[in-house]
Coordinates of C-alpha atoms and ligand atoms in Angstrom, one line a residue:
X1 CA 17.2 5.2 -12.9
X2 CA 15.3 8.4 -11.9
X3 CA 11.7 7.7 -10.0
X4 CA 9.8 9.1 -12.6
X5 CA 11.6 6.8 -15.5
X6 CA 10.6 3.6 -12.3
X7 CA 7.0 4.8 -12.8
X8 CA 8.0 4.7 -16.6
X9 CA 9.1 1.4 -16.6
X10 CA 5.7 -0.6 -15.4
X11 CA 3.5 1.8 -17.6
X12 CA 5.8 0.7 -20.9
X13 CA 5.3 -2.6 -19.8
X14 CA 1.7 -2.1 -19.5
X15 CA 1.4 -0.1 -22.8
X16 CA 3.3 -2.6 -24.8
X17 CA 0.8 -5.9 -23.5
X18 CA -2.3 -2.9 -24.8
X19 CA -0.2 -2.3 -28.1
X20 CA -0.9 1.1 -27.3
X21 CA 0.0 3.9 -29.9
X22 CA 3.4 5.7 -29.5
X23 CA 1.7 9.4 -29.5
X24 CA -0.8 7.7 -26.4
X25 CA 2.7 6.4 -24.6
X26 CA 3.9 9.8 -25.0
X27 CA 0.9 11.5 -23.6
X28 CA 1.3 8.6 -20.6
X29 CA 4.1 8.6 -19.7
X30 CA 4.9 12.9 -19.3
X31 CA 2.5 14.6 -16.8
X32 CA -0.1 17.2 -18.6
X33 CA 0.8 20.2 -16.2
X34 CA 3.5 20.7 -13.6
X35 CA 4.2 23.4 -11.5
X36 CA 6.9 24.5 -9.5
X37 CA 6.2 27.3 -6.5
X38 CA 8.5 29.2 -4.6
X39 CA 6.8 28.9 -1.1
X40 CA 8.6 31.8 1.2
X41 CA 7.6 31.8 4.9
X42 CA 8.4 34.1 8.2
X43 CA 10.8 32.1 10.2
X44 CA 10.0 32.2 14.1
X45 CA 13.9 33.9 14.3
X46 CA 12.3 37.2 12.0
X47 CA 13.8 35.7 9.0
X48 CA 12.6 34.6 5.7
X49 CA 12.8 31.1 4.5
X50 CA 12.3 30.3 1.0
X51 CA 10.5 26.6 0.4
X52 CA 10.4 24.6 -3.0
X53 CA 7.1 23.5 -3.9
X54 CA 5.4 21.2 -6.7
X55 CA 2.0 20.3 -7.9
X56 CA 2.1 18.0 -11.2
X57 CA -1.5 17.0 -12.6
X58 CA -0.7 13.9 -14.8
X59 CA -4.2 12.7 -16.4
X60 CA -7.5 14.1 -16.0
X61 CA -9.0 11.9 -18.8
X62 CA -11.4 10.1 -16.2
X63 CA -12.0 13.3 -13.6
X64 CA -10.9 15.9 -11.3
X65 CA -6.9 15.3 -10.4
X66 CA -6.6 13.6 -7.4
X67 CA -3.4 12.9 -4.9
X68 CA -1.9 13.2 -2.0
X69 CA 0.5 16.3 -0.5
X70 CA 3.9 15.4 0.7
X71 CA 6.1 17.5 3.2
X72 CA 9.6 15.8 3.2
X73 CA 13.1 16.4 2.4
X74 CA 13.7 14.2 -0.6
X75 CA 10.5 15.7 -2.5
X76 CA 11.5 17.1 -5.9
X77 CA 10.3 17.3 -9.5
X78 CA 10.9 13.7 -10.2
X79 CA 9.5 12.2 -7.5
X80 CA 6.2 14.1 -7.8
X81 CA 6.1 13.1 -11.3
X82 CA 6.3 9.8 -10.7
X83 CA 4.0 10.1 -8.1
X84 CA 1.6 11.7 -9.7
X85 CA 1.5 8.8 -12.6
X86 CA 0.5 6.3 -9.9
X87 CA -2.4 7.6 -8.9
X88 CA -3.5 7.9 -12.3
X89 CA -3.3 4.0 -12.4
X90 CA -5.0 4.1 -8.7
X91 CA -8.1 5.7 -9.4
X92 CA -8.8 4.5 -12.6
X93 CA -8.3 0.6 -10.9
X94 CA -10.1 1.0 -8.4
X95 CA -13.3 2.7 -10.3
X96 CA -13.4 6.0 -8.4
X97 CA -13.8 9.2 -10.8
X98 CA -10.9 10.8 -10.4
X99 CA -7.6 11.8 -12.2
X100 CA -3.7 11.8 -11.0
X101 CA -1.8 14.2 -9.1
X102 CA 0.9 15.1 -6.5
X103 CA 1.8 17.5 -4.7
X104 CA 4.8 18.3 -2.5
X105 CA 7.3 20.4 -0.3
X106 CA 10.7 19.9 0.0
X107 CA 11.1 20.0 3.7
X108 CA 11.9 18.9 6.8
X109 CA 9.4 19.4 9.2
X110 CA 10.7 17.9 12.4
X111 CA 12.8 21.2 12.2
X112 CA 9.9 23.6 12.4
X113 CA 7.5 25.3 14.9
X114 CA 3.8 24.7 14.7
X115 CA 3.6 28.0 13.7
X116 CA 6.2 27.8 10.7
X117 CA 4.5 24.5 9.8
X118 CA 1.0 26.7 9.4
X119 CA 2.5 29.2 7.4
X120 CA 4.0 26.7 5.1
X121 CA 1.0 25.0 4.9
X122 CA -0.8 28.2 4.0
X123 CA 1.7 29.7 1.6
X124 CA 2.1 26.4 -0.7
X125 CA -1.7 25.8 -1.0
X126 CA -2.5 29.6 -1.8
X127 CA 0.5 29.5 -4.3
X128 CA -1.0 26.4 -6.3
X129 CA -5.0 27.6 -5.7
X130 CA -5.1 28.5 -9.4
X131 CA -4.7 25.3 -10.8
X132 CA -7.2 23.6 -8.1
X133 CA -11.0 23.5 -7.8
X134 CA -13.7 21.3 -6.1
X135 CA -14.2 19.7 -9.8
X136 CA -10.3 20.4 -11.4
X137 CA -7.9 19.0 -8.5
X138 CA -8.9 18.0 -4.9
X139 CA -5.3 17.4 -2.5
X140 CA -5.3 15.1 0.6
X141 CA -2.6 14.3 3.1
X142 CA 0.7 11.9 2.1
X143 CA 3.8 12.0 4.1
X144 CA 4.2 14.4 6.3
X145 CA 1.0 16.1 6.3
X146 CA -2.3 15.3 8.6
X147 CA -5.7 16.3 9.1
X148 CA -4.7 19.4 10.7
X149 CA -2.3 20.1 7.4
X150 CA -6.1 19.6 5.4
X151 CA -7.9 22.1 7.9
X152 CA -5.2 25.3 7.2
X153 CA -5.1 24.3 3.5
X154 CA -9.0 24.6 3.4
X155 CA -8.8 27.5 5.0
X156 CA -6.3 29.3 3.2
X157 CA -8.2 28.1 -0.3
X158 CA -11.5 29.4 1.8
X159 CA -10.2 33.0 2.3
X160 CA -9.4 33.7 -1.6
X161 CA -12.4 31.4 -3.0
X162 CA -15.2 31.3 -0.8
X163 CA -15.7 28.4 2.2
X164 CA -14.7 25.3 -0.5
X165 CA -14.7 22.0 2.3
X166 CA -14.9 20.1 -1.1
X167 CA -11.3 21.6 -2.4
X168 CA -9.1 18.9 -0.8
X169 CA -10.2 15.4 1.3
X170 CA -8.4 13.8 4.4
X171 CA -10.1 16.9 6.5
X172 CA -11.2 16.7 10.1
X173 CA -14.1 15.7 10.8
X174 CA -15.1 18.9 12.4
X175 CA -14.9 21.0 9.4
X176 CA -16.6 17.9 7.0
X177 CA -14.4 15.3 6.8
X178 CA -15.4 11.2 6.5
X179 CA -15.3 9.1 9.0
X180 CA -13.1 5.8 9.0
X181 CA -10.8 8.4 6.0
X182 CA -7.8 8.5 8.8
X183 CA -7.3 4.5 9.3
X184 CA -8.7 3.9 5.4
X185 CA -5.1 3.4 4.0
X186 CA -4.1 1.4 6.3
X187 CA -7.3 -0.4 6.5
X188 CA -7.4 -0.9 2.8
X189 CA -3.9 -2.9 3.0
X190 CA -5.2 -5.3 5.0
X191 CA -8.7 -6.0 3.0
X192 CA -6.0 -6.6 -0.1
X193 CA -4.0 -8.9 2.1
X194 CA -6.9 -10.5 3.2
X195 CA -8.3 -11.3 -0.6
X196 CA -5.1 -12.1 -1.3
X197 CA -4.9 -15.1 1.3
X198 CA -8.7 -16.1 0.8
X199 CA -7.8 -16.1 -3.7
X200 CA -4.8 -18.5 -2.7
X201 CA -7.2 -20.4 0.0
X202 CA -4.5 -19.8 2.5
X203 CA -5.5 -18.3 6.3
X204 CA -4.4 -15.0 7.4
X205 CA -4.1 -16.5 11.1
X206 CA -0.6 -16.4 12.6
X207 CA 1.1 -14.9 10.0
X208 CA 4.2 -13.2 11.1
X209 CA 4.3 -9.6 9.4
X210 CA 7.2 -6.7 9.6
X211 CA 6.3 -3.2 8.9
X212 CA 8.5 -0.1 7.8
X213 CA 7.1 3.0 9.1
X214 CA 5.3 3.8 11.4
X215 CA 3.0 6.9 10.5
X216 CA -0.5 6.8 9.3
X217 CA -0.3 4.2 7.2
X218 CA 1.8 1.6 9.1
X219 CA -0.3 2.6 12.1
X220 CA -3.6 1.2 11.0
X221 CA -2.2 -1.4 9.0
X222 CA -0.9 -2.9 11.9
X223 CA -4.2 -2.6 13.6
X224 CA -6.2 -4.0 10.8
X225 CA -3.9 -7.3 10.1
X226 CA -3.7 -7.8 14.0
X227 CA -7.7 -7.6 14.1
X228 CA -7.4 -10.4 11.4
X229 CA -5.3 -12.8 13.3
X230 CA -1.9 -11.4 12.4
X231 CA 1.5 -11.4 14.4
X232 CA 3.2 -8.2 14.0
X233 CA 6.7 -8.9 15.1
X234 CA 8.5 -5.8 13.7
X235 CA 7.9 -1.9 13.1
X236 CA 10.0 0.6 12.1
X237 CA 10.4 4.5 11.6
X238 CA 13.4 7.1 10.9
X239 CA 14.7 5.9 14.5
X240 CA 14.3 2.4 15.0
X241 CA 13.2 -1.1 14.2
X242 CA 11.7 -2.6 17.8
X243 CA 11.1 -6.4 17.2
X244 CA 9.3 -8.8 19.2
X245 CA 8.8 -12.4 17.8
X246 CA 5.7 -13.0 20.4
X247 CA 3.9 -10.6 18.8
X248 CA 4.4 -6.4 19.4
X249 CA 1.8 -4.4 21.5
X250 CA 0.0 -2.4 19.0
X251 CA -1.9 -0.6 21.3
X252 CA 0.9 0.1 23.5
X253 CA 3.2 1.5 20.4
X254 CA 0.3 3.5 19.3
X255 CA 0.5 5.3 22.5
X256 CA 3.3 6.0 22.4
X257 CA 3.7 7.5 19.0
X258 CA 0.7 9.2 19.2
X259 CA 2.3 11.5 22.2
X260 CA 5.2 12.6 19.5
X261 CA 7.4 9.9 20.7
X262 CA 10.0 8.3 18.2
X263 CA 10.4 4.2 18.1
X264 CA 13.7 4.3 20.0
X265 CA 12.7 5.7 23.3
X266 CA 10.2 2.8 23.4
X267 CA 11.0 -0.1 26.1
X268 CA 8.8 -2.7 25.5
X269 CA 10.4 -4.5 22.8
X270 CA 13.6 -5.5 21.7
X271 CA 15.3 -2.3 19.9
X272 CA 17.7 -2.9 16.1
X273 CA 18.3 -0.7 13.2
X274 CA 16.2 1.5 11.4
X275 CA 16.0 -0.8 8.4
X276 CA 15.9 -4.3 10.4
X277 CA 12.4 -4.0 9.3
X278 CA 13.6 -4.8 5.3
X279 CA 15.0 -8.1 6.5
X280 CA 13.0 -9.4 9.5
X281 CA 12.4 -13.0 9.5
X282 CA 9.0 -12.8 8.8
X283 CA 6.2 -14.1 6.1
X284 CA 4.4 -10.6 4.5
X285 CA 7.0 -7.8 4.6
X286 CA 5.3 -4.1 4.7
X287 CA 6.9 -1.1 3.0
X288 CA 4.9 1.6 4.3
X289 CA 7.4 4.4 4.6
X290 CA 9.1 5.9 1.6
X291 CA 9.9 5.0 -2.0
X292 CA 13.3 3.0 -3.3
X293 CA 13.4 0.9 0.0
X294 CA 13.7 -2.6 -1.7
X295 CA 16.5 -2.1 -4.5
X296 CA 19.2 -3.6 -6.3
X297 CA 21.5 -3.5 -2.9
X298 CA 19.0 -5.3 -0.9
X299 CA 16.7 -7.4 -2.3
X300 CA 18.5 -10.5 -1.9
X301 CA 18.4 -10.0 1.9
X302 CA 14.4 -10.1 2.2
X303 CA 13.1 -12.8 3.8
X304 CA 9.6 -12.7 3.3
X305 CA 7.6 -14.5 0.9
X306 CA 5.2 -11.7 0.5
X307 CA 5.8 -7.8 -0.1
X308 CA 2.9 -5.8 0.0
X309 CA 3.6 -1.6 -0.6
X310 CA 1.4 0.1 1.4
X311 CA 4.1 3.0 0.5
X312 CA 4.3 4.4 -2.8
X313 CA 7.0 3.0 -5.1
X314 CA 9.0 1.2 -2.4
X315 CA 10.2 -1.4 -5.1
X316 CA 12.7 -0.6 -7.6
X317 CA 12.1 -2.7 -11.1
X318 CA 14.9 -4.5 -11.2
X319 CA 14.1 -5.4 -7.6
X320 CA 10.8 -6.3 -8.5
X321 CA 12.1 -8.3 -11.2
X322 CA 14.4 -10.6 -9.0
X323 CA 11.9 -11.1 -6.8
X324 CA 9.5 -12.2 -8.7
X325 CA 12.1 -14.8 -10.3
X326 CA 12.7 -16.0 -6.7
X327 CA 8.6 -16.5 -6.7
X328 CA 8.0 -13.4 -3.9
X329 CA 4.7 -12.3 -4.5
X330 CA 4.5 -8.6 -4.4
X331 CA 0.8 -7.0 -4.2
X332 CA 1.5 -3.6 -5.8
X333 CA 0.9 -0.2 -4.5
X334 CA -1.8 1.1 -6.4
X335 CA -3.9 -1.5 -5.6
X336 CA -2.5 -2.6 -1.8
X337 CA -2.6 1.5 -0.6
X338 CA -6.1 2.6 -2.8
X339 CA -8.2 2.2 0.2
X340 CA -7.2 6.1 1.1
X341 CA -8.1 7.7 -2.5
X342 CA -11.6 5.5 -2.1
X343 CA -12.9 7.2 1.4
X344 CA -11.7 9.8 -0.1
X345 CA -13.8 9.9 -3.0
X346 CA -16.8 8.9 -0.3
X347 CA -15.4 11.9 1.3
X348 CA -15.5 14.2 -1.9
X349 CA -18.8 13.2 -2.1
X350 CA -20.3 13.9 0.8
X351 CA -19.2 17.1 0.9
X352 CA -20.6 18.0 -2.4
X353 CA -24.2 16.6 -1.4
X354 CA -23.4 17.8 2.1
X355 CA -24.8 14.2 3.5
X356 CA -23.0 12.3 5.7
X357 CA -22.6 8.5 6.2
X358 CA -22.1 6.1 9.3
X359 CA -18.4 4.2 9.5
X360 CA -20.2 1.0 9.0
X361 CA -21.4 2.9 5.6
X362 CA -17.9 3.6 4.7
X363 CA -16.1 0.6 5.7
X364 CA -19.0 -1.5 4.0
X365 CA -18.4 0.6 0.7
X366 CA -14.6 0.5 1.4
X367 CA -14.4 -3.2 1.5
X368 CA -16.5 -4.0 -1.9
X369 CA -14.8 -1.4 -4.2
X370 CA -11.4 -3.3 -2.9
X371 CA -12.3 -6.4 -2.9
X372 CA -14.1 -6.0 -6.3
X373 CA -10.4 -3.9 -7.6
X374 CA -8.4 -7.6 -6.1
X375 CA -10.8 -9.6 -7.8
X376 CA -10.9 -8.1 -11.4
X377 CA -6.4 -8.3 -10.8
X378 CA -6.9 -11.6 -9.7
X379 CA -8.5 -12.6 -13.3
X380 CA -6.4 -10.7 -15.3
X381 CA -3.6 -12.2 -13.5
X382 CA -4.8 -16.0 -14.3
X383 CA -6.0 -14.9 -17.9
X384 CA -2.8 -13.2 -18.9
X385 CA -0.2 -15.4 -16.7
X386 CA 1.3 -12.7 -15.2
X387 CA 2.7 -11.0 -12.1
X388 CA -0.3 -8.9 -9.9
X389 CA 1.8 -5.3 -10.6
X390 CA 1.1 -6.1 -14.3
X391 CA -2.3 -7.3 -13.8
X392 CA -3.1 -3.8 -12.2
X393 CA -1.4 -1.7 -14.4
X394 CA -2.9 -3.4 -17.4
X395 CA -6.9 -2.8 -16.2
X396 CA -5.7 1.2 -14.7
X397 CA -4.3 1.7 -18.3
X398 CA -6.8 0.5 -20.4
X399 CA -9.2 2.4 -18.4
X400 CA -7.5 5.3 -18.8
X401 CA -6.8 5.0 -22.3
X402 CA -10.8 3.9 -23.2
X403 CA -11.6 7.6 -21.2
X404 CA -8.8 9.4 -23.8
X405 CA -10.1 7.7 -27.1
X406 CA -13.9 8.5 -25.8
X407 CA -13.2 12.4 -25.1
X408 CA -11.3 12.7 -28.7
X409 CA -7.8 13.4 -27.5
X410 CA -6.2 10.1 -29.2
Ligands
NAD501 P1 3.5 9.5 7.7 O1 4.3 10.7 7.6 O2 2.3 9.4 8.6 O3 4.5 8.3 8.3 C1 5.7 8.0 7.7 C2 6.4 7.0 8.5 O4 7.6 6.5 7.9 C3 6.9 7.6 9.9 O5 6.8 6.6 10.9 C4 8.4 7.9 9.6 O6 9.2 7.9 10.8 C5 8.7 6.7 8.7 N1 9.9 6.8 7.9 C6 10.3 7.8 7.1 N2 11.5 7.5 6.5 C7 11.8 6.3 6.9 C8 12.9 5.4 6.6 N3 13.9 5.8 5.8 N4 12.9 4.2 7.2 C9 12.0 3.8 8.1 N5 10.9 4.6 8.4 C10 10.8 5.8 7.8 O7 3.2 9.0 6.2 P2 2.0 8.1 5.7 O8 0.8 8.9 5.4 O9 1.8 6.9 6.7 O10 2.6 7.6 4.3 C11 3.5 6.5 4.2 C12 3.5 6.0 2.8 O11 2.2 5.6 2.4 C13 4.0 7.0 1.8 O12 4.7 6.3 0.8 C14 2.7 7.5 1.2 O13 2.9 8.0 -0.2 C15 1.9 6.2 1.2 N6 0.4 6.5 1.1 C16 -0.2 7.2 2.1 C17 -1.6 7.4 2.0 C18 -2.3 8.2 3.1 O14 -3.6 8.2 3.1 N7 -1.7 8.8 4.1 C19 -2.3 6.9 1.0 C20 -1.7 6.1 0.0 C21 -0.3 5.9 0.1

């Protein structure tokens, strides 16, 4: 099963519990535009390189498309697409005016210079300007890409349009960006974790948690749910899995990747596979890396009781069915990652009314349009009996759907 027909698969499911019309399945479940760039750049040898690039814009029926840019070497058509369809769920769950996108590179960026890196950057966002605008399709950083990424993307969009800090979100703060946007994924994870644990009257204190990946995202996740009383006794990236039962060192780790250091040259922790992580003996298990992690080859070996995909997509269905029969609850991704696309809507609008707020403004704001998101699947979850993934699905749909029938195109 391709990514896209994964995506597929929990929007039928979703559609079928709406009894939605097979023309409104159709206009679902393809994207409305895609576009596929040729992105060539000057190699630091003299030579030319030529890149593939994607933007796919799924749904605009409530807003201005919204997602993420990925730089990584497993980025194609497909997996925008599917990518794309998620956070059309996302924002329409979590209230936030916006539409789905993705965008992507296929690339490995480990392999490039900092000046490569710019001119990729560059290239690929002057090569999909015409389909974006401040209002029509704002990027922000996904795998691979940063703040700096955000700040040459401006830029480049700047030079053709006019200065446009509005065009994408996840910026520095220097040139206009939130505060609190950088740590709001991962910060967002943990508020779902928390409702999750307070809707189930069950304390967050002690729990043992293993995270995969260690970027952005696992970063301040693991931050957030040690803040909250957490153990974190495993973390992984494309190196390593360290491990520590007593309880890792975040602070220490996040020293040490923030100097450009991988997992396995760390000593203070016991050092295992790259996807030890999956199977750690732990209670909430953390996919915060890439998509297709937890599949029909490993899902039997998971020991947690919990999964909770900060990543995008990390569960395959039929994973996600077995699971589920073996009763692990699994907090889905467009509600357990959403705190990013909210500070980034706070973000948008700043920039537009060119007013800034405090980080006690955003993290307030962050923590109610979550907690309000967890509370709404919560019902619909008891209402309906069924899992949280179809819970959130069924409210983005419908939402969706309602914005469609209103604006006459079903
Ligand atoms: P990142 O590039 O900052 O970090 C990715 C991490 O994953 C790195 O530590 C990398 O080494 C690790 N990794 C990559 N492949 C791996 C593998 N096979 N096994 C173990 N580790 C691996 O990316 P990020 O921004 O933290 O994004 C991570 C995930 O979260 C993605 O699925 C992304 O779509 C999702 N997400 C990100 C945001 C955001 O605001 N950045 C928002 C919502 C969702």
């Amino acid at each position: 099963m391709s990514f896209a027909d994964s995506s597929n698969y929990f929007f039928e499911a979703a559609a079928n519990m709406l009894e939605l019309s097979d023309e409104t399945i159709t206009l679902l479940s393809q994207p409305y535009r895609e576009l596929h760039v040729q992105v060539p750049i000057k190699m630091d040898s003299g030579k030319r390189k030529v890149f593939q690039g994607f933007r796919v814009q799924h749904s605009g029926a409530r807003g201005p498309y919204k997602g993420g840019i990925r730089f990584h070497p497993a980025v194609d058509l497909d997996e925008v697409r599917a990518l794309a369809q998620l956070m059309t769920w996302k924002t329409s769950l979590v209230n936030v005016p916006f539409g789905g996108a993705k965008g992507g590179v296929n690339v490995d960026t480990s392999v490039l210079s900092e000046t490569e890196l710019e001119d990729l950057s560059r290239t690929y966002f002057e090569n999909i300007s015409h389909i974006l605008g401040i209002q029509r399709d704002i990027p922000a950083p996904d795998m691979g890409t940063n703040e700096q990424s955000m700040a040459w993307m401006m830029d480049a969009y700047g030079a053709k349009h006019g200065h446009s800090p509005g065009i994408v979100t996840g910026k520095p703060i220097a040139l206009g960006g939130s505060q609190g946007r950088t740590a709001a994924t991962g910060k967002g994870v943990s508020i779902v974790i928390d409702n999750y644990f307070r809707n189930n009257n069950r304390s967050l204190k002690g729990q043992r948690v293993s995270i995969q990946g260690f970027g952005n995202v696992g970063l301040h996740t693991a931050k957030s749910l040690k803040a909250l009383g957490c153990k974190i006794i495993a973390v992984s990236d494309v190196s390593a899995t360290i491990i520590d039962n007593a309880g890792l060192k975040i602070d220490q780790l996040e020293k040490h990747i923030v100097s450009g250091n991988l997992l396995d040259s760390y000593n203070g922790a016991k050092q295992g596979n790259r996807d030890d992580a999956l199977i750690a003996d732990c209670d909430i298990l953390i996919p915060a890396a890439i998509g297709g992690v937890i599949n029909d080859k490993n899902w039997e070996s998971i020991n947690a009781s919990i999964i909770v995909e900060a990543a995008n997509a990390p569960i395959s269905p039929y994973a996600d069915y077995q699971l589920t029969k073996n009763n692990v609850a699994i907090l889905p991704d467009i509600l357990a990652n959403a705190g990013g696309v909210i500070v980034s809507y706070f973000e948008w609008t700043q920039t537009i009314q060119q007013h800034w707020w405090t980080i006690q403004e955003v993290d307030k704001e962050l923590q109610k349009m979550l907690t309000d998101a967890c509370e709404a699947c919560f019902m619909i979850q008891k209402e309906k009996n069924i899992t949280l993934r179809q819970s959130a699905y069924y409210i983005g749909v419908k939402k969706v759907v309602e914005a469609l029938e209103l604006r006459g195109f079903i």
